[in-house]
Short mmCIF file of C-alpha atoms and ligand atoms in Angstrom, two decimals:
data_model
loop_
_atom_site.label_atom_id
_atom_site.label_comp_id
_atom_site.label_asym_id
_atom_site.label_seq_id
_atom_site.Cartn_x
_atom_site.Cartn_y
_atom_site.Cartn_z
CA MET F 1276 -17.61 20.04 1.35
CA ASN F 1277 -19.39 16.87 0.78
CA VAL F 1278 -17.83 13.82 1.67
CA VAL F 1279 -18.63 10.09 0.66
CA ILE F 1280 -16.89 7.40 2.88
CA THR F 1281 -17.24 3.72 2.73
CA GLY F 1282 -16.58 1.44 5.50
CA ALA F 1283 -17.60 4.26 7.86
CA SER F 1284 -19.11 2.36 10.72
CA ARG F 1285 -15.92 1.54 12.66
CA GLY F 1286 -11.98 1.67 12.43
CA ILE F 1287 -10.39 3.90 10.31
CA GLY F 1288 -13.24 4.80 7.82
CA LYS F 1289 -15.12 6.16 11.01
CA ALA F 1290 -12.02 8.22 12.18
CA VAL F 1291 -11.85 9.65 8.70
CA ALA F 1292 -15.76 10.73 9.00
CA GLU F 1293 -15.35 12.20 12.47
CA VAL F 1294 -12.28 14.51 11.42
CA PHE F 1295 -14.52 15.81 8.30
CA ALA F 1296 -17.37 16.17 10.59
CA ALA F 1297 -15.14 17.81 13.12
CA ASN F 1298 -14.21 20.45 10.61
CA GLY F 1299 -17.74 21.01 9.43
CA HIS F 1300 -18.24 19.17 6.27
CA ALA F 1301 -21.35 16.92 5.32
CA LEU F 1302 -21.01 13.29 5.37
CA TYR F 1303 -22.58 10.36 3.34
CA LEU F 1304 -21.48 7.25 4.78
CA SER F 1305 -21.96 3.46 4.18
CA SER F 1306 -21.04 0.10 5.58
CA LYS F 1307 -22.17 -3.33 5.45
CA ASN F 1308 -24.01 -3.69 8.82
CA GLU F 1309 -26.89 -1.58 9.06
CA VAL F 1310 -27.21 -1.45 12.64
CA ALA F 1311 -23.73 -0.84 13.26
CA MET F 1312 -23.62 2.12 10.40
CA TYR F 1313 -26.88 3.99 12.11
CA LYS F 1314 -25.19 3.75 15.75
CA ALA F 1315 -22.12 5.26 14.52
CA MET F 1316 -24.13 7.97 12.55
CA ALA F 1317 -26.25 8.56 15.55
CA GLU F 1318 -23.03 8.85 17.65
CA MET F 1319 -21.33 11.27 15.26
CA GLN F 1320 -24.50 13.42 15.02
CA ASP F 1321 -24.72 13.71 18.86
CA LYS F 1322 -20.90 14.87 18.87
CA TYR F 1323 -21.44 17.24 15.85
CA PRO F 1324 -24.94 18.65 15.58
CA GLY F 1325 -24.50 20.90 13.22
CA VAL F 1326 -23.20 18.92 10.66
CA LYS F 1327 -25.25 17.07 7.89
CA ILE F 1328 -24.75 13.25 8.18
CA LYS F 1329 -26.65 10.73 5.95
CA ALA F 1330 -25.84 6.79 5.82
CA LYS F 1331 -27.09 3.92 3.78
CA ALA F 1332 -26.02 0.43 4.73
CA ARG F 1333 -24.95 -1.84 1.69
CA ASP F 1334 -22.77 -5.01 0.91
CA LEU F 1335 -20.08 -3.34 -1.30
CA SER F 1336 -18.83 -6.70 -2.27
CA LYS F 1337 -21.98 -7.17 -4.44
CA ARG F 1338 -21.97 -5.08 -7.70
CA GLU F 1339 -25.69 -4.42 -7.77
CA GLU F 1340 -25.49 -3.04 -3.91
CA VAL F 1341 -22.81 -0.69 -4.85
CA GLU F 1342 -24.78 0.36 -7.86
CA SER F 1343 -27.66 1.13 -5.31
CA PHE F 1344 -25.51 2.85 -2.99
CA GLY F 1345 -23.82 4.98 -5.49
CA GLN F 1346 -27.25 5.72 -7.13
CA TRP F 1347 -28.63 7.07 -3.58
CA VAL F 1348 -25.45 9.08 -3.51
CA LEU F 1349 -26.35 10.58 -6.78
CA ASP F 1350 -29.71 11.24 -6.04
CA ASN F 1351 -29.00 13.41 -3.00
CA GLY F 1352 -27.83 15.76 -5.83
CA PHE F 1353 -24.82 17.41 -4.30
CA HIS F 1354 -21.16 18.22 -5.49
CA ILE F 1355 -19.36 15.26 -4.51
CA ASP F 1356 -16.02 16.91 -3.30
CA VAL F 1357 -14.32 13.63 -1.46
CA LEU F 1358 -14.73 10.05 -1.94
CA VAL F 1359 -12.99 7.87 0.38
CA ASN F 1360 -12.94 4.40 -0.79
CA ASN F 1361 -12.14 2.70 2.35
CA ALA F 1362 -14.38 -0.54 2.72
CA GLY F 1363 -12.49 -3.48 3.26
CA ASN F 1364 -11.76 -6.76 5.06
CA PHE F 1365 -8.97 -8.85 5.99
CA LEU F 1366 -8.71 -12.55 5.84
CA PRO F 1367 -5.12 -13.87 6.95
CA GLY F 1368 -4.00 -16.56 4.68
CA SER F 1369 -1.20 -18.01 2.38
CA VAL F 1370 -1.79 -18.90 -1.30
CA TYR F 1371 -0.75 -22.41 -0.79
CA ASN F 1372 -3.23 -23.31 1.98
CA GLU F 1373 -5.95 -20.48 2.38
CA GLU F 1374 -9.55 -21.46 1.86
CA GLN F 1375 -10.90 -21.67 -1.36
CA GLY F 1376 -13.06 -18.57 -2.32
CA PHE F 1377 -10.73 -16.34 -0.27
CA LEU F 1378 -9.53 -14.45 -3.24
CA GLU F 1379 -12.74 -14.07 -4.78
CA GLU F 1380 -13.81 -12.55 -1.60
CA MET F 1381 -10.95 -10.37 -0.87
CA ILE F 1382 -11.11 -8.95 -4.44
CA ALA F 1383 -14.88 -8.35 -4.31
CA THR F 1384 -14.72 -6.41 -1.02
CA ASN F 1385 -11.19 -4.88 -1.39
CA LEU F 1386 -11.05 -4.03 -5.12
CA TYR F 1387 -14.43 -4.13 -7.03
CA SER F 1388 -16.29 -2.09 -4.19
CA ALA F 1389 -13.81 0.83 -4.99
CA TYR F 1390 -13.85 0.18 -8.59
CA HIS F 1391 -17.55 -0.05 -9.24
CA LEU F 1392 -18.33 2.66 -6.94
CA THR F 1393 -15.76 5.12 -8.55
CA ARG F 1394 -17.16 4.42 -12.04
CA LYS F 1395 -20.65 5.22 -10.78
CA LEU F 1396 -19.67 8.38 -9.35
CA LEU F 1397 -17.08 9.62 -11.83
CA PRO F 1398 -19.37 10.70 -14.70
CA GLN F 1399 -20.94 13.20 -12.29
CA MET F 1400 -17.63 14.18 -10.73
CA MET F 1401 -16.24 14.76 -14.19
CA LYS F 1402 -18.58 17.21 -15.26
CA GLN F 1403 -19.52 18.98 -11.88
CA THR F 1404 -18.37 22.70 -11.84
CA PRO F 1405 -15.03 22.85 -10.47
CA VAL F 1406 -15.05 24.33 -6.77
CA SER F 1407 -11.85 26.05 -5.55
CA GLY F 1408 -10.23 24.94 -8.65
CA THR F 1409 -11.13 21.31 -8.46
CA ARG F 1410 -13.85 18.69 -9.46
CA GLY F 1411 -12.97 16.48 -6.32
CA HIS F 1412 -10.52 14.18 -4.64
CA ILE F 1413 -10.56 10.40 -4.32
CA PHE F 1414 -8.89 8.47 -1.65
CA ASN F 1415 -8.25 4.90 -2.06
CA MET F 1416 -7.31 2.67 1.00
CA CYS F 1417 -4.49 0.49 -0.05
CA SER F 1418 -1.86 -1.04 2.51
CA ILE F 1419 1.48 -1.64 2.90
CA ALA F 1420 0.51 -5.05 1.77
CA SER F 1421 0.13 -3.23 -1.58
CA LEU F 1422 4.00 -2.32 -1.68
CA ASN F 1423 5.20 -5.67 -0.15
CA ALA F 1424 4.75 -9.34 0.26
CA TYR F 1425 4.61 -10.72 3.72
CA LYS F 1426 3.82 -13.69 5.55
CA ASN F 1427 -0.04 -14.40 5.71
CA GLY F 1428 -0.58 -11.92 3.09
CA GLY F 1429 -2.12 -14.43 0.68
CA ALA F 1430 -5.33 -13.21 -0.98
CA TYR F 1431 -5.59 -10.02 1.30
CA SER F 1432 -2.13 -8.69 -0.05
CA ILE F 1433 -3.14 -9.84 -3.79
CA SER F 1434 -6.18 -7.69 -3.45
CA LYS F 1435 -4.25 -4.68 -2.27
CA PHE F 1436 -1.69 -4.98 -4.90
CA ALA F 1437 -4.68 -4.48 -7.36
CA MET F 1438 -6.20 -1.78 -5.45
CA HIS F 1439 -2.75 0.04 -5.80
CA GLY F 1440 -2.97 -0.76 -9.57
CA PHE F 1441 -6.50 0.85 -9.81
CA SER F 1442 -5.59 3.93 -7.81
CA LYS F 1443 -2.30 4.51 -9.83
CA ASN F 1444 -4.21 4.16 -13.24
CA LEU F 1445 -7.23 6.37 -12.11
CA ARG F 1446 -4.58 8.97 -10.62
CA GLU F 1447 -3.04 9.29 -14.51
CA GLU F 1448 -6.62 9.30 -16.05
CA MET F 1449 -8.07 11.95 -13.59
CA LYS F 1450 -5.04 14.48 -14.11
CA PRO F 1451 -6.69 16.56 -16.98
CA HIS F 1452 -10.08 16.31 -15.12
CA LEU F 1453 -8.95 18.26 -12.25
CA ILE F 1454 -9.67 15.48 -9.97
CA LYS F 1455 -7.13 14.43 -7.37
CA VAL F 1456 -6.44 10.92 -6.57
CA THR F 1457 -4.58 9.75 -3.52
CA SER F 1458 -3.47 6.08 -2.57
CA VAL F 1459 -3.22 5.64 1.27
CA PHE F 1460 -0.58 2.87 2.35
CA PRO F 1461 -0.99 2.31 6.27
CA GLY F 1462 0.83 -0.28 7.96
CA ALA F 1463 -0.68 -1.48 11.24
CA VAL F 1464 -3.51 0.42 12.67
CA MET F 1465 -5.30 -0.66 15.98
CA THR F 1466 -9.03 -1.50 14.83
CA ASP F 1467 -11.17 -4.47 14.75
CA SER F 1468 -9.02 -6.06 12.28
CA TRP F 1469 -6.42 -6.60 14.90
CA GLY F 1470 -9.03 -8.53 16.88
CA ASP F 1471 -7.61 -8.62 20.54
CA PHE F 1472 -4.06 -7.61 19.78
CA ASP F 1473 -2.82 -5.55 22.91
CA ASN F 1474 -1.89 -2.23 21.97
CA SER F 1475 -1.09 -1.04 25.58
CA THR F 1476 2.44 -0.15 24.72
CA GLN F 1477 1.22 1.73 21.81
CA ARG F 1478 3.17 -0.47 19.24
CA ILE F 1479 0.85 0.08 16.16
CA MET F 1480 -0.92 3.21 15.12
CA GLU F 1481 -4.44 4.68 15.82
CA ALA F 1482 -6.97 5.20 13.35
CA THR F 1483 -7.16 8.70 13.65
CA ASP F 1484 -3.39 9.13 12.59
CA ILE F 1485 -4.65 7.95 8.93
CA ALA F 1486 -7.66 10.15 9.16
CA ARG F 1487 -5.64 13.25 9.98
CA MET F 1488 -3.27 12.41 7.07
CA ILE F 1489 -6.31 12.08 4.64
CA TYR F 1490 -7.91 15.30 5.98
CA ALA F 1491 -4.55 17.52 5.53
CA SER F 1492 -4.14 15.99 1.84
CA SER F 1493 -7.83 17.43 1.17
CA GLN F 1494 -6.81 20.77 1.97
CA LEU F 1495 -3.95 21.76 -0.33
CA SER F 1496 -4.20 24.18 -3.29
CA PRO F 1497 -5.85 23.00 -6.41
CA GLN F 1498 -2.52 22.33 -8.15
CA ALA F 1499 -1.14 19.99 -5.38
CA CYS F 1500 -2.01 16.60 -5.35
CA VAL F 1501 -0.57 14.23 -2.62
CA GLU F 1502 -0.44 11.00 -4.78
CA ASP F 1503 0.88 8.40 -1.88
CA ILE F 1504 0.29 8.50 1.86
CA THR F 1505 2.63 5.79 3.52
CA ILE F 1506 2.41 5.68 7.10
CA ARG F 1507 4.09 2.92 9.29
CA PRO F 1508 4.36 2.52 13.16
CA GLN F 1509 7.19 4.45 14.39
CA LEU F 1510 9.06 1.16 15.41
CA GLY F 1511 8.31 -0.15 11.89
CA ASP F 1512 6.27 -3.09 10.72
CA LEU F 1513 5.45 -5.98 12.93
N1 NAP O 1850 -6.25 -1.56 10.36
C1 NAP O 1850 -4.97 -2.13 9.53
O1 NAP O 1850 -3.92 -2.23 10.02
C2 NAP O 1850 -4.95 -1.42 8.17
C3 NAP O 1850 -3.84 -1.44 7.39
C4 NAP O 1850 -3.55 -1.25 6.26
C5 NAP O 1850 -4.94 -0.89 5.50
N2 NAP O 1850 -6.24 -1.00 6.20
C6 NAP O 1850 -7.24 -0.79 5.34
O2 NAP O 1850 -8.10 0.05 5.85
C7 NAP O 1850 -9.41 -0.16 5.72
C8 NAP O 1850 -10.37 -0.09 6.81
O3 NAP O 1850 -9.82 -1.03 7.74
P1 NAP O 1850 -10.02 -1.24 9.11
O4 NAP O 1850 -9.05 -1.79 9.81
O5 NAP O 1850 -10.76 0.18 9.79
O6 NAP O 1850 -11.34 -2.11 9.16
P2 NAP O 1850 -12.52 -2.54 10.09
O7 NAP O 1850 -12.38 -1.92 11.40
O8 NAP O 1850 -12.64 -3.99 10.04
O9 NAP O 1850 -13.73 -1.70 9.46
C9 NAP O 1850 -13.94 -2.36 8.24
C10 NAP O 1850 -15.31 -1.22 7.69
O10 NAP O 1850 -15.40 -1.81 6.39
C11 NAP O 1850 -16.70 -2.18 6.12
N3 NAP O 1850 -17.05 -3.21 5.35
C12 NAP O 1850 -16.58 -4.46 5.21
N4 NAP O 1850 -16.81 -5.19 4.55
C13 NAP O 1850 -17.82 -4.72 3.86
C14 NAP O 1850 -18.61 -4.78 2.64
N5 NAP O 1850 -18.74 -6.14 1.94
N6 NAP O 1850 -19.33 -3.85 2.24
C15 NAP O 1850 -19.63 -2.69 2.89
N7 NAP O 1850 -18.74 -2.59 3.76
C16 NAP O 1850 -17.91 -3.27 4.25
C17 NAP O 1850 -17.06 -2.45 7.80
O11 NAP O 1850 -18.62 -2.41 7.54
P3 NAP O 1850 -19.37 -3.31 8.83
O12 NAP O 1850 -18.83 -2.48 10.14
O13 NAP O 1850 -20.84 -3.08 8.52
O14 NAP O 1850 -18.97 -4.76 8.71
C18 NAP O 1850 -16.28 -1.25 8.15
O15 NAP O 1850 -17.15 -0.33 8.22
C19 NAP O 1850 -9.73 -1.48 4.83
O16 NAP O 1850 -9.88 -1.21 3.45
C20 NAP O 1850 -8.39 -2.20 5.17
O17 NAP O 1850 -7.90 -3.11 4.36
C21 NAP O 1850 -6.03 -1.47 7.54
#
């Protein structure tokens, strides 16, 4: 399979890339920071020398850069089997006192990145010849902050509710086109988003937990679509 993953330089996106690479699938990756992206790519290439891995750094909060990344994907000329819209950023805050501009930044990074990239790639996906009965599978990284309000959710949570709306609509629209759409709702996952949180008691999940669920969902029969993946720490939300 050919797998396109955004936000793949670290955290959940990198774990998703690794699980597909470990299973021999070709990767087309993106992140904002070029040095971090190429470092992660080189690391994966060393670990999985037989796997094709390409990457292009772009700021996906900017529409023209999403267009440019999407065009690079299309120019590679492959069948797009999996698209993982994972790139995202977390700014804690509350509606009443977060900094001016937080909402715009969260919406641009967490929603518009996925919306515009999907729109760029969909025309090709919708007309590509089905492989094993499907034209492709899109995973949208939502959050439990898409499902419930919580303290310090603010603009981040608003953007993730919107991502959920995007993903649900896409699922409905793509049913007759043989393109699967899965919304992923993780609770707390130990990544850079959690800064110096001490996870020595393994209170929160690992990025590989999410990656393994995504990979498993990509492996089902063409007539089965995992619509939602909700996954929380065993002890519940923090
Ligand atoms: N960790 C959690 O607890 C948790 C829970 C629920 C949902 N999520 C969601 O899961 C996704 C990944 O989160 P994570 O915790 O793995 O985050 P992370 O470790 O902070 O990694 C974020 C990734 O997204 C990329 N990115 C951020 N802004 C970007 C931009 N403007 N353009 C292009 N790429 C950009 C980063 O690239 P650079 O390295 O270049 O900055 C990085 O590769 C996000 O959508 C997040 O909201 C996370």
